[in-house]
Amino acid sequence: MYKKMAEYRTHMKIIGDILSTTQDDLQDENGASVTYLIRKANISHSRISRILKTLVSQGLLEQVKSQRSNKYRISQSGREFLQAYYKFTNFADSFGLSI
Amino acid sequence: MEFLLENILNLIGFLVGLSIGIMSFIGFRNTGSPTLFRLTIAFFSISLGFFVIWVGYMAEDLIIKSGSIAKWVQTLGIAIQTVGYFFIAFSHSIKSFFPKSRYFRSIGVFPLFLISSVQIEHIFRAVSFILLAYAAIETMLSYFENRKKGTISVSVGLSLLALGEFLGWYSFLFPESILYYVSMIIKIVGLIALFIPVSKVPLTKIKFDEGLE
């Protein structure tokens, strides 16, 4: 039986998936845990840790410290980035490309 | 009359290419995407190529008045456009053949055309045709995957640009015929077809964020 090959996700697409999860698919108002993001974004722990660190340092995500673990919430800059990401994903799609 | 037509056609090509280039640049500034960076280079190059030829015609029309545009100006303009077409095809080749290569994804490979010949314009047109035909086929294949109307418009646009380059190259055989003008008009229609999906990208709420760099 024909099985479709897994689609390669660009670094940008992974960032888009993480930000999208923290915006639209939150567990609670404090944000999403790392474990939840790993499951939703389908990415390894070591890789997501690096990406989250970068996103927090660039102000796209806010780190919320709770008793058990760190949680992540999208910032206003993150929302603007995500908006631009969606728009220019469509733009690149028109050229048959992915950003 | 011929000069007027050339002026108008090259000016339209310059403006359309510039518009798509600016759109790509805004996207690159907002997302940092290497794909959008390559599209920026591609469309700024295409735009600059048309601009160089337009300036050549304007200079000839207003200052030099020798009766024909200098051959090297035309060749230079076409060469710059070829660089632009290369980057469109290059983006597709990365997507198809090197999706995981950080080297190719992060930087561009500048094409090296070091061929000395009187007929160099023929070579640039032939290379442009091959690059555009490849990009048009890849875009069409992408359309079969995503089924977006904008993608088919871009594919038609690239196909028309390829046809325009082919007719432009073929017109060397019939220098006094209408073929060259037909090729120019087809290229402009191709650029407009490229612009249709781009014009639908809403930019009203996008702003530059210096902190993203």
PDB file of C-alpha atoms in Angstrom:
ATOM      1  CA  MET A   1       0.000   0.000   0.000  1.00  0.00           C
ATOM      2  CA  TYR A   2       1.237   3.499  -0.885  1.00  0.00           C
ATOM      3  CA  LYS A   3       2.468   5.441   2.097  1.00  0.00           C
ATOM      4  CA  LYS A   4       3.114   9.172   1.802  1.00  0.00           C
ATOM      5  CA  MET A   5       6.604  10.281   2.789  1.00  0.00           C
ATOM      6  CA  ALA A   6       6.831  12.521   5.846  1.00  0.00           C
ATOM      7  CA  GLU A   7       7.072  16.164   4.767  1.00  0.00           C
ATOM      8  CA  TYR A   8      10.304  17.929   5.689  1.00  0.00           C
ATOM      9  CA  ARG A   9       9.647  20.900   7.961  1.00  0.00           C
ATOM     10  CA  THR A  10      11.889  23.921   7.691  1.00  0.00           C
ATOM     11  CA  HIS A  11      13.257  25.615  10.817  1.00  0.00           C
ATOM     12  CA  MET A  12      10.840  28.457  10.148  1.00  0.00           C
ATOM     13  CA  LYS A  13       7.894  26.055   9.963  1.00  0.00           C
ATOM     14  CA  ILE A  14       8.833  24.547  13.336  1.00  0.00           C
ATOM     15  CA  ILE A  15       8.994  28.037  14.873  1.00  0.00           C
ATOM     16  CA  GLY A  16       5.599  28.785  13.316  1.00  0.00           C
ATOM     17  CA  ASP A  17       4.167  25.585  14.807  1.00  0.00           C
ATOM     18  CA  ILE A  18       5.521  26.416  18.286  1.00  0.00           C
ATOM     19  CA  LEU A  19       4.216  29.997  18.224  1.00  0.00           C
ATOM     20  CA  SER A  20       0.894  28.845  16.823  1.00  0.00           C
ATOM     21  CA  THR A  21       0.526  26.334  19.671  1.00  0.00           C
ATOM     22  CA  THR A  22       1.295  28.987  22.294  1.00  0.00           C
ATOM     23  CA  GLN A  23      -1.267  31.309  20.730  1.00  0.00           C
ATOM     24  CA  ASP A  24      -4.200  29.084  19.779  1.00  0.00           C
ATOM     25  CA  ASP A  25      -3.840  25.844  21.632  1.00  0.00           C
ATOM     26  CA  LEU A  26      -2.965  26.697  25.234  1.00  0.00           C
ATOM     27  CA  GLN A  27      -3.427  24.294  28.143  1.00  0.00           C
ATOM     28  CA  ASP A  28      -4.101  27.109  30.604  1.00  0.00           C
ATOM     29  CA  GLU A  29      -3.710  30.869  30.841  1.00  0.00           C
ATOM     30  CA  ASN A  30      -0.158  30.605  32.199  1.00  0.00           C
ATOM     31  CA  GLY A  31       1.047  29.145  28.921  1.00  0.00           C
ATOM     32  CA  ALA A  32       2.206  25.836  27.501  1.00  0.00           C
ATOM     33  CA  SER A  33       4.695  23.508  29.159  1.00  0.00           C
ATOM     34  CA  VAL A  34       7.751  22.179  27.336  1.00  0.00           C
ATOM     35  CA  THR A  35       6.292  18.673  27.318  1.00  0.00           C
ATOM     36  CA  TYR A  36       3.081  19.936  25.757  1.00  0.00           C
ATOM     37  CA  LEU A  37       4.997  21.878  23.093  1.00  0.00           C
ATOM     38  CA  ILE A  38       7.168  18.852  22.323  1.00  0.00           C
ATOM     39  CA  ARG A  39       4.052  16.801  21.683  1.00  0.00           C
ATOM     40  CA  LYS A  40       2.232  19.475  19.680  1.00  0.00           C
ATOM     41  CA  ALA A  41       5.228  20.615  17.617  1.00  0.00           C
ATOM     42  CA  ASN A  42       6.558  17.049  17.244  1.00  0.00           C
ATOM     43  CA  ILE A  43      10.174  17.879  18.021  1.00  0.00           C
ATOM     44  CA  SER A  44      12.916  16.544  20.291  1.00  0.00           C
ATOM     45  CA  HIS A  45      13.583  17.996  23.756  1.00  0.00           C
ATOM     46  CA  SER A  46      17.121  19.136  22.990  1.00  0.00           C
ATOM     47  CA  ARG A  47      16.038  20.924  19.842  1.00  0.00           C
ATOM     48  CA  ILE A  48      12.986  22.604  21.306  1.00  0.00           C
ATOM     49  CA  SER A  49      15.048  23.821  24.279  1.00  0.00           C
ATOM     50  CA  ARG A  50      17.403  25.666  21.922  1.00  0.00           C
ATOM     51  CA  ILE A  51      14.516  27.116  19.918  1.00  0.00           C
ATOM     52  CA  LEU A  52      12.591  28.223  23.017  1.00  0.00           C
ATOM     53  CA  LYS A  53      15.700  29.915  24.386  1.00  0.00           C
ATOM     54  CA  THR A  54      16.095  31.830  21.124  1.00  0.00           C
ATOM     55  CA  LEU A  55      12.419  32.781  20.941  1.00  0.00           C
ATOM     56  CA  VAL A  56      12.449  34.061  24.532  1.00  0.00           C
ATOM     57  CA  SER A  57      15.671  36.023  23.976  1.00  0.00           C
ATOM     58  CA  GLN A  58      14.137  37.655  20.888  1.00  0.00           C
ATOM     59  CA  GLY A  59      10.980  38.561  22.740  1.00  0.00           C
ATOM     60  CA  LEU A  60       8.625  36.362  20.747  1.00  0.00           C
ATOM     61  CA  LEU A  61       7.775  34.171  23.731  1.00  0.00           C
ATOM     62  CA  GLU A  62       7.390  35.005  27.420  1.00  0.00           C
ATOM     63  CA  GLN A  63       8.689  32.555  29.972  1.00  0.00           C
ATOM     64  CA  VAL A  64       6.321  32.109  32.924  1.00  0.00           C
ATOM     65  CA  LYS A  65       7.920  30.426  35.934  1.00  0.00           C
ATOM     66  CA  SER A  66       5.600  28.261  37.957  1.00  0.00           C
ATOM     67  CA  GLN A  67       6.183  25.872  40.857  1.00  0.00           C
ATOM     68  CA  ARG A  68       6.489  22.734  38.793  1.00  0.00           C
ATOM     69  CA  SER A  69       8.007  23.886  35.518  1.00  0.00           C
ATOM     70  CA  ASN A  70       8.516  26.744  33.109  1.00  0.00           C
ATOM     71  CA  LYS A  71       5.665  27.629  30.834  1.00  0.00           C
ATOM     72  CA  TYR A  72       5.724  29.622  27.626  1.00  0.00           C
ATOM     73  CA  ARG A  73       3.252  32.222  26.412  1.00  0.00           C
ATOM     74  CA  ILE A  74       3.291  34.163  23.165  1.00  0.00           C
ATOM     75  CA  SER A  75       4.178  37.883  23.417  1.00  0.00           C
ATOM     76  CA  GLN A  76       2.788  40.776  21.382  1.00  0.00           C
ATOM     77  CA  SER A  77       5.905  40.653  19.164  1.00  0.00           C
ATOM     78  CA  GLY A  78       5.320  36.935  18.757  1.00  0.00           C
ATOM     79  CA  ARG A  79       1.748  37.553  17.619  1.00  0.00           C
ATOM     80  CA  GLU A  80       2.973  40.087  15.056  1.00  0.00           C
ATOM     81  CA  PHE A  81       5.665  37.677  13.883  1.00  0.00           C
ATOM     82  CA  LEU A  82       3.098  34.886  13.559  1.00  0.00           C
ATOM     83  CA  GLN A  83       0.804  37.157  11.575  1.00  0.00           C
ATOM     84  CA  ALA A  84       3.668  37.988   9.197  1.00  0.00           C
ATOM     85  CA  TYR A  85       4.626  34.305   9.081  1.00  0.00           C
ATOM     86  CA  TYR A  86       1.122  33.275   7.924  1.00  0.00           C
ATOM     87  CA  LYS A  87       0.956  36.012   5.305  1.00  0.00           C
ATOM     88  CA  PHE A  88       4.366  35.318   3.829  1.00  0.00           C
ATOM     89  CA  THR A  89       3.849  31.574   3.954  1.00  0.00           C
ATOM     90  CA  ASN A  90       0.998  32.153   1.519  1.00  0.00           C
ATOM     91  CA  PHE A  91       3.247  34.453  -0.502  1.00  0.00           C
ATOM     92  CA  ALA A  92       5.989  31.795  -0.753  1.00  0.00           C
ATOM     93  CA  ASP A  93       3.376  29.101  -1.446  1.00  0.00           C
ATOM     94  CA  SER A  94       2.359  31.054  -4.533  1.00  0.00           C
ATOM     95  CA  PHE A  95       5.883  30.551  -5.843  1.00  0.00           C
ATOM     96  CA  GLY A  96       5.731  26.855  -4.957  1.00  0.00           C
ATOM     97  CA  LEU A  97       8.246  27.481  -2.158  1.00  0.00           C
ATOM     98  CA  SER A  98       8.198  27.273   1.622  1.00  0.00           C
ATOM     99  CA  ILE A  99       9.650  29.909   3.939  1.00  0.00           C
TER     100      ILE A  99
ATOM    101  CA  MET B   1       7.862  54.482 -32.168  1.00  0.00           C
ATOM    102  CA  GLU B   2      10.079  51.437 -31.571  1.00  0.00           C
ATOM    103  CA  PHE B   3      11.969  53.270 -28.873  1.00  0.00           C
ATOM    104  CA  LEU B   4       8.729  54.377 -27.232  1.00  0.00           C
ATOM    105  CA  LEU B   5       7.444  50.803 -27.115  1.00  0.00           C
ATOM    106  CA  GLU B   6      10.747  49.558 -25.706  1.00  0.00           C
ATOM    107  CA  ASN B   7      10.726  52.319 -23.091  1.00  0.00           C
ATOM    108  CA  ILE B   8       7.211  51.508 -21.929  1.00  0.00           C
ATOM    109  CA  LEU B   9       7.741  47.746 -21.833  1.00  0.00           C
ATOM    110  CA  ASN B  10      11.020  47.954 -19.929  1.00  0.00           C
ATOM    111  CA  LEU B  11       9.562  50.490 -17.505  1.00  0.00           C
ATOM    112  CA  ILE B  12       6.605  48.186 -16.742  1.00  0.00           C
ATOM    113  CA  GLY B  13       9.017  45.275 -16.239  1.00  0.00           C
ATOM    114  CA  PHE B  14      11.087  47.418 -13.870  1.00  0.00           C
ATOM    115  CA  LEU B  15       8.062  48.492 -11.798  1.00  0.00           C
ATOM    116  CA  VAL B  16       6.463  45.045 -11.559  1.00  0.00           C
ATOM    117  CA  GLY B  17       9.776  43.387 -10.658  1.00  0.00           C
ATOM    118  CA  LEU B  18      10.456  46.104  -8.084  1.00  0.00           C
ATOM    119  CA  SER B  19       7.007  45.678  -6.490  1.00  0.00           C
ATOM    120  CA  ILE B  20       7.479  41.917  -6.040  1.00  0.00           C
ATOM    121  CA  GLY B  21      11.036  42.509  -4.816  1.00  0.00           C
ATOM    122  CA  ILE B  22       9.848  44.994  -2.165  1.00  0.00           C
ATOM    123  CA  MET B  23       7.127  42.576  -1.054  1.00  0.00           C
ATOM    124  CA  SER B  24       9.710  39.791  -0.726  1.00  0.00           C
ATOM    125  CA  PHE B  25      12.027  42.129   1.186  1.00  0.00           C
ATOM    126  CA  ILE B  26       9.275  43.083   3.653  1.00  0.00           C
ATOM    127  CA  GLY B  27       8.645  39.370   4.161  1.00  0.00           C
ATOM    128  CA  PHE B  28      12.352  38.745   4.712  1.00  0.00           C
ATOM    129  CA  ARG B  29      12.618  41.613   7.220  1.00  0.00           C
ATOM    130  CA  ASN B  30       9.616  40.324   9.151  1.00  0.00           C
ATOM    131  CA  THR B  31      10.436  36.620   9.185  1.00  0.00           C
ATOM    132  CA  GLY B  32      14.164  36.296   8.386  1.00  0.00           C
ATOM    133  CA  SER B  33      13.320  33.548   5.884  1.00  0.00           C
ATOM    134  CA  PRO B  34      16.204  32.616   3.508  1.00  0.00           C
ATOM    135  CA  THR B  35      13.649  31.752   0.814  1.00  0.00           C
ATOM    136  CA  LEU B  36      12.256  35.275   0.908  1.00  0.00           C
ATOM    137  CA  PHE B  37      15.818  36.623   0.857  1.00  0.00           C
ATOM    138  CA  ARG B  38      16.504  34.709  -2.363  1.00  0.00           C
ATOM    139  CA  LEU B  39      13.219  35.934  -3.872  1.00  0.00           C
ATOM    140  CA  THR B  40      14.240  39.488  -2.901  1.00  0.00           C
ATOM    141  CA  ILE B  41      17.532  39.125  -4.779  1.00  0.00           C
ATOM    142  CA  ALA B  42      15.730  37.469  -7.695  1.00  0.00           C
ATOM    143  CA  PHE B  43      13.137  40.182  -8.220  1.00  0.00           C
ATOM    144  CA  PHE B  44      15.450  43.103  -7.499  1.00  0.00           C
ATOM    145  CA  SER B  45      17.798  41.626 -10.137  1.00  0.00           C
ATOM    146  CA  ILE B  46      14.985  41.187 -12.658  1.00  0.00           C
ATOM    147  CA  SER B  47      13.813  44.722 -11.944  1.00  0.00           C
ATOM    148  CA  LEU B  48      17.348  46.120 -12.222  1.00  0.00           C
ATOM    149  CA  GLY B  49      17.840  44.282 -15.533  1.00  0.00           C
ATOM    150  CA  PHE B  50      14.762  45.956 -17.009  1.00  0.00           C
ATOM    151  CA  PHE B  51      15.891  49.284 -15.521  1.00  0.00           C
ATOM    152  CA  VAL B  52      19.344  49.089 -17.134  1.00  0.00           C
ATOM    153  CA  ILE B  53      17.827  48.475 -20.570  1.00  0.00           C
ATOM    154  CA  TRP B  54      15.274  51.257 -19.989  1.00  0.00           C
ATOM    155  CA  VAL B  55      18.036  53.705 -19.044  1.00  0.00           C
ATOM    156  CA  GLY B  56      19.949  52.594 -22.151  1.00  0.00           C
ATOM    157  CA  TYR B  57      16.977  53.425 -24.356  1.00  0.00           C
ATOM    158  CA  MET B  58      16.335  56.725 -22.589  1.00  0.00           C
ATOM    159  CA  ALA B  59      19.997  57.736 -22.905  1.00  0.00           C
ATOM    160  CA  GLU B  60      19.969  56.802 -26.582  1.00  0.00           C
ATOM    161  CA  ASP B  61      16.698  58.651 -27.161  1.00  0.00           C
ATOM    162  CA  LEU B  62      17.598  61.849 -25.317  1.00  0.00           C
ATOM    163  CA  ILE B  63      21.400  62.149 -25.353  1.00  0.00           C
ATOM    164  CA  ILE B  64      23.340  59.865 -27.705  1.00  0.00           C
ATOM    165  CA  LYS B  65      20.851  59.713 -30.620  1.00  0.00           C
ATOM    166  CA  SER B  66      22.889  57.226 -32.682  1.00  0.00           C
ATOM    167  CA  GLY B  67      19.788  55.336 -33.828  1.00  0.00           C
ATOM    168  CA  SER B  68      20.285  52.125 -31.868  1.00  0.00           C
ATOM    169  CA  ILE B  69      20.922  51.159 -28.274  1.00  0.00           C
ATOM    170  CA  ALA B  70      24.472  50.076 -27.401  1.00  0.00           C
ATOM    171  CA  LYS B  71      24.723  46.281 -27.561  1.00  0.00           C
ATOM    172  CA  TRP B  72      26.577  46.006 -24.269  1.00  0.00           C
ATOM    173  CA  VAL B  73      23.773  47.805 -22.412  1.00  0.00           C
ATOM    174  CA  GLN B  74      21.208  45.309 -23.688  1.00  0.00           C
ATOM    175  CA  THR B  75      23.516  42.398 -22.827  1.00  0.00           C
ATOM    176  CA  LEU B  76      24.173  43.774 -19.350  1.00  0.00           C
ATOM    177  CA  GLY B  77      20.436  44.163 -18.661  1.00  0.00           C
ATOM    178  CA  ILE B  78      19.689  40.626 -19.832  1.00  0.00           C
ATOM    179  CA  ALA B  79      22.611  39.253 -17.794  1.00  0.00           C
ATOM    180  CA  ILE B  80      21.265  40.906 -14.620  1.00  0.00           C
ATOM    181  CA  GLN B  81      17.806  39.471 -15.312  1.00  0.00           C
ATOM    182  CA  THR B  82      19.389  36.026 -15.786  1.00  0.00           C
ATOM    183  CA  VAL B  83      20.856  36.271 -12.273  1.00  0.00           C
ATOM    184  CA  GLY B  84      17.312  36.911 -11.011  1.00  0.00           C
ATOM    185  CA  TYR B  85      15.923  33.889 -12.864  1.00  0.00           C
ATOM    186  CA  PHE B  86      18.786  31.839 -11.471  1.00  0.00           C
ATOM    187  CA  PHE B  87      17.745  32.622  -7.889  1.00  0.00           C
ATOM    188  CA  ILE B  88      14.128  31.609  -8.549  1.00  0.00           C
ATOM    189  CA  ALA B  89      15.286  28.291 -10.029  1.00  0.00           C
ATOM    190  CA  PHE B  90      17.884  27.935  -7.249  1.00  0.00           C
ATOM    191  CA  SER B  91      15.183  28.215  -4.562  1.00  0.00           C
ATOM    192  CA  HIS B  92      13.254  25.427  -6.247  1.00  0.00           C
ATOM    193  CA  SER B  93      16.345  23.237  -6.552  1.00  0.00           C
ATOM    194  CA  ILE B  94      17.015  23.650  -2.809  1.00  0.00           C
ATOM    195  CA  LYS B  95      13.451  22.694  -1.982  1.00  0.00           C
ATOM    196  CA  SER B  96      13.597  19.647  -4.258  1.00  0.00           C
ATOM    197  CA  PHE B  97      17.149  18.376  -3.803  1.00  0.00           C
ATOM    198  CA  PHE B  98      18.687  19.880  -0.633  1.00  0.00           C
ATOM    199  CA  PRO B  99      15.829  20.431   1.843  1.00  0.00           C
ATOM    200  CA  LYS B 100      18.088  19.732   4.837  1.00  0.00           C
ATOM    201  CA  SER B 101      21.259  21.453   3.703  1.00  0.00           C
ATOM    202  CA  ARG B 102      21.994  24.294   6.097  1.00  0.00           C
ATOM    203  CA  TYR B 103      24.657  25.625   3.737  1.00  0.00           C
ATOM    204  CA  PHE B 104      22.316  26.001   0.799  1.00  0.00           C
ATOM    205  CA  ARG B 105      19.435  27.158   2.976  1.00  0.00           C
ATOM    206  CA  SER B 106      21.421  29.869   4.682  1.00  0.00           C
ATOM    207  CA  ILE B 107      23.311  31.443   1.810  1.00  0.00           C
ATOM    208  CA  GLY B 108      22.991  31.935  -1.885  1.00  0.00           C
ATOM    209  CA  VAL B 109      25.354  30.615  -4.514  1.00  0.00           C
ATOM    210  CA  PHE B 110      26.250  33.331  -6.914  1.00  0.00           C
ATOM    211  CA  PRO B 111      26.290  32.175 -10.477  1.00  0.00           C
ATOM    212  CA  LEU B 112      29.516  32.532 -12.391  1.00  0.00           C
ATOM    213  CA  PHE B 113      29.151  33.326 -16.046  1.00  0.00           C
ATOM    214  CA  LEU B 114      32.671  33.949 -17.292  1.00  0.00           C
ATOM    215  CA  ILE B 115      32.213  33.325 -20.968  1.00  0.00           C
ATOM    216  CA  SER B 116      33.714  35.848 -23.314  1.00  0.00           C
ATOM    217  CA  SER B 117      31.970  35.981 -26.630  1.00  0.00           C
ATOM    218  CA  VAL B 118      30.404  38.479 -28.964  1.00  0.00           C
ATOM    219  CA  GLN B 119      27.271  36.357 -28.808  1.00  0.00           C
ATOM    220  CA  ILE B 120      27.065  36.441 -25.030  1.00  0.00           C
ATOM    221  CA  GLU B 121      23.517  37.812 -25.149  1.00  0.00           C
ATOM    222  CA  HIS B 122      22.433  34.544 -26.859  1.00  0.00           C
ATOM    223  CA  ILE B 123      23.943  32.557 -24.022  1.00  0.00           C
ATOM    224  CA  PHE B 124      22.219  34.623 -21.336  1.00  0.00           C
ATOM    225  CA  ARG B 125      18.875  34.244 -23.061  1.00  0.00           C
ATOM    226  CA  ALA B 126      19.356  30.489 -23.431  1.00  0.00           C
ATOM    227  CA  VAL B 127      20.361  30.154 -19.761  1.00  0.00           C
ATOM    228  CA  SER B 128      17.385  32.312 -18.721  1.00  0.00           C
ATOM    229  CA  PHE B 129      15.048  30.106 -20.737  1.00  0.00           C
ATOM    230  CA  ILE B 130      16.339  26.913 -19.091  1.00  0.00           C
ATOM    231  CA  LEU B 131      16.144  28.399 -15.579  1.00  0.00           C
ATOM    232  CA  LEU B 132      12.638  29.762 -16.130  1.00  0.00           C
ATOM    233  CA  ALA B 133      11.366  26.547 -17.700  1.00  0.00           C
ATOM    234  CA  TYR B 134      12.718  24.593 -14.729  1.00  0.00           C
ATOM    235  CA  ALA B 135      11.152  27.008 -12.207  1.00  0.00           C
ATOM    236  CA  ALA B 136       7.816  26.928 -14.082  1.00  0.00           C
ATOM    237  CA  ILE B 137       7.736  23.103 -14.012  1.00  0.00           C
ATOM    238  CA  GLU B 138       8.624  22.975 -10.306  1.00  0.00           C
ATOM    239  CA  THR B 139       5.947  25.570  -9.504  1.00  0.00           C
ATOM    240  CA  MET B 140       3.392  23.602 -11.499  1.00  0.00           C
ATOM    241  CA  LEU B 141       4.313  20.471  -9.534  1.00  0.00           C
ATOM    242  CA  SER B 142       3.827  22.469  -6.312  1.00  0.00           C
ATOM    243  CA  TYR B 143       0.395  23.489  -7.564  1.00  0.00           C
ATOM    244  CA  PHE B 144      -0.575  19.819  -7.839  1.00  0.00           C
ATOM    245  CA  GLU B 145       0.363  19.484  -4.150  1.00  0.00           C
ATOM    246  CA  ASN B 146      -1.216  22.608  -2.648  1.00  0.00           C
ATOM    247  CA  ARG B 147      -3.927  23.404  -5.256  1.00  0.00           C
ATOM    248  CA  LYS B 148      -3.658  27.142  -4.619  1.00  0.00           C
ATOM    249  CA  LYS B 149      -4.771  29.473  -7.396  1.00  0.00           C
ATOM    250  CA  GLY B 150      -1.858  31.821  -6.758  1.00  0.00           C
ATOM    251  CA  THR B 151       0.610  29.038  -7.509  1.00  0.00           C
ATOM    252  CA  ILE B 152      -0.873  28.367 -10.946  1.00  0.00           C
ATOM    253  CA  SER B 153      -0.704  32.102 -11.680  1.00  0.00           C
ATOM    254  CA  VAL B 154       3.009  32.152 -10.804  1.00  0.00           C
ATOM    255  CA  SER B 155       3.604  29.018 -12.867  1.00  0.00           C
ATOM    256  CA  VAL B 156       1.889  30.608 -15.894  1.00  0.00           C
ATOM    257  CA  GLY B 157       3.915  33.783 -15.279  1.00  0.00           C
ATOM    258  CA  LEU B 158       7.216  31.897 -15.242  1.00  0.00           C
ATOM    259  CA  SER B 159       6.172  29.939 -18.349  1.00  0.00           C
ATOM    260  CA  LEU B 160       5.404  33.175 -20.181  1.00  0.00           C
ATOM    261  CA  LEU B 161       8.749  34.630 -19.114  1.00  0.00           C
ATOM    262  CA  ALA B 162      10.436  31.474 -20.451  1.00  0.00           C
ATOM    263  CA  LEU B 163       8.541  31.766 -23.735  1.00  0.00           C
ATOM    264  CA  GLY B 164       9.439  35.458 -23.910  1.00  0.00           C
ATOM    265  CA  GLU B 165      13.123  34.650 -23.441  1.00  0.00           C
ATOM    266  CA  PHE B 166      12.931  31.930 -26.086  1.00  0.00           C
ATOM    267  CA  LEU B 167      11.302  34.257 -28.612  1.00  0.00           C
ATOM    268  CA  GLY B 168      13.815  36.965 -27.706  1.00  0.00           C
ATOM    269  CA  TRP B 169      16.629  34.553 -28.454  1.00  0.00           C
ATOM    270  CA  TYR B 170      14.904  33.354 -31.650  1.00  0.00           C
ATOM    271  CA  SER B 171      14.435  36.927 -32.841  1.00  0.00           C
ATOM    272  CA  PHE B 172      18.190  37.098 -33.513  1.00  0.00           C
ATOM    273  CA  LEU B 173      17.433  35.055 -36.621  1.00  0.00           C
ATOM    274  CA  PHE B 174      14.909  37.634 -37.806  1.00  0.00           C
ATOM    275  CA  PRO B 175      16.264  40.950 -36.515  1.00  0.00           C
ATOM    276  CA  GLU B 176      13.787  43.193 -38.333  1.00  0.00           C
ATOM    277  CA  SER B 177      10.686  41.183 -37.471  1.00  0.00           C
ATOM    278  CA  ILE B 178       8.062  41.768 -34.791  1.00  0.00           C
ATOM    279  CA  LEU B 179       9.304  38.739 -32.812  1.00  0.00           C
ATOM    280  CA  TYR B 180      11.346  40.812 -30.389  1.00  0.00           C
ATOM    281  CA  TYR B 181       8.392  43.013 -29.446  1.00  0.00           C
ATOM    282  CA  VAL B 182       6.145  39.977 -29.080  1.00  0.00           C
ATOM    283  CA  SER B 183       8.743  38.496 -26.728  1.00  0.00           C
ATOM    284  CA  MET B 184       8.820  41.718 -24.683  1.00  0.00           C
ATOM    285  CA  ILE B 185       5.020  41.837 -24.390  1.00  0.00           C
ATOM    286  CA  ILE B 186       4.891  38.159 -23.362  1.00  0.00           C
ATOM    287  CA  LYS B 187       7.528  38.817 -20.697  1.00  0.00           C
ATOM    288  CA  ILE B 188       5.564  41.744 -19.287  1.00  0.00           C
ATOM    289  CA  VAL B 189       2.340  39.674 -19.214  1.00  0.00           C
ATOM    290  CA  GLY B 190       4.371  36.989 -17.433  1.00  0.00           C
ATOM    291  CA  LEU B 191       5.557  39.480 -14.815  1.00  0.00           C
ATOM    292  CA  ILE B 192       1.989  40.705 -14.275  1.00  0.00           C
ATOM    293  CA  ALA B 193       0.856  37.081 -13.807  1.00  0.00           C
ATOM    294  CA  LEU B 194       3.582  36.766 -11.140  1.00  0.00           C
ATOM    295  CA  PHE B 195       2.297  39.927  -9.499  1.00  0.00           C
ATOM    296  CA  ILE B 196      -1.375  38.808  -9.233  1.00  0.00           C
ATOM    297  CA  PRO B 197      -0.976  36.535  -6.160  1.00  0.00           C
ATOM    298  CA  VAL B 198       1.574  38.926  -4.644  1.00  0.00           C
ATOM    299  CA  SER B 199      -0.896  41.818  -4.866  1.00  0.00           C
ATOM    300  CA  LYS B 200      -3.319  39.856  -2.656  1.00  0.00           C
ATOM    301  CA  VAL B 201      -0.929  39.745   0.309  1.00  0.00           C
ATOM    302  CA  PRO B 202      -2.402  42.182   2.857  1.00  0.00           C
ATOM    303  CA  LEU B 203       0.331  44.294   4.418  1.00  0.00           C
ATOM    304  CA  THR B 204      -1.738  46.690   6.484  1.00  0.00           C
ATOM    305  CA  LYS B 205      -0.959  45.202   9.902  1.00  0.00           C
ATOM    306  CA  ILE B 206       2.624  44.155   9.270  1.00  0.00           C
ATOM    307  CA  LYS B 207       5.259  46.369  10.777  1.00  0.00           C
ATOM    308  CA  PHE B 208       8.991  46.102  11.044  1.00  0.00           C
ATOM    309  CA  ASP B 209      10.301  44.796  14.321  1.00  0.00           C
ATOM    310  CA  GLU B 210      13.940  45.692  14.837  1.00  0.00           C
ATOM    311  CA  GLY B 211      14.159  43.265  17.739  1.00  0.00           C
ATOM    312  CA  LEU B 212      13.823  40.285  15.423  1.00  0.00           C
ATOM    313  CA  GLU B 213      17.226  40.731  13.837  1.00  0.00           C
TER     314      GLU B 213
END
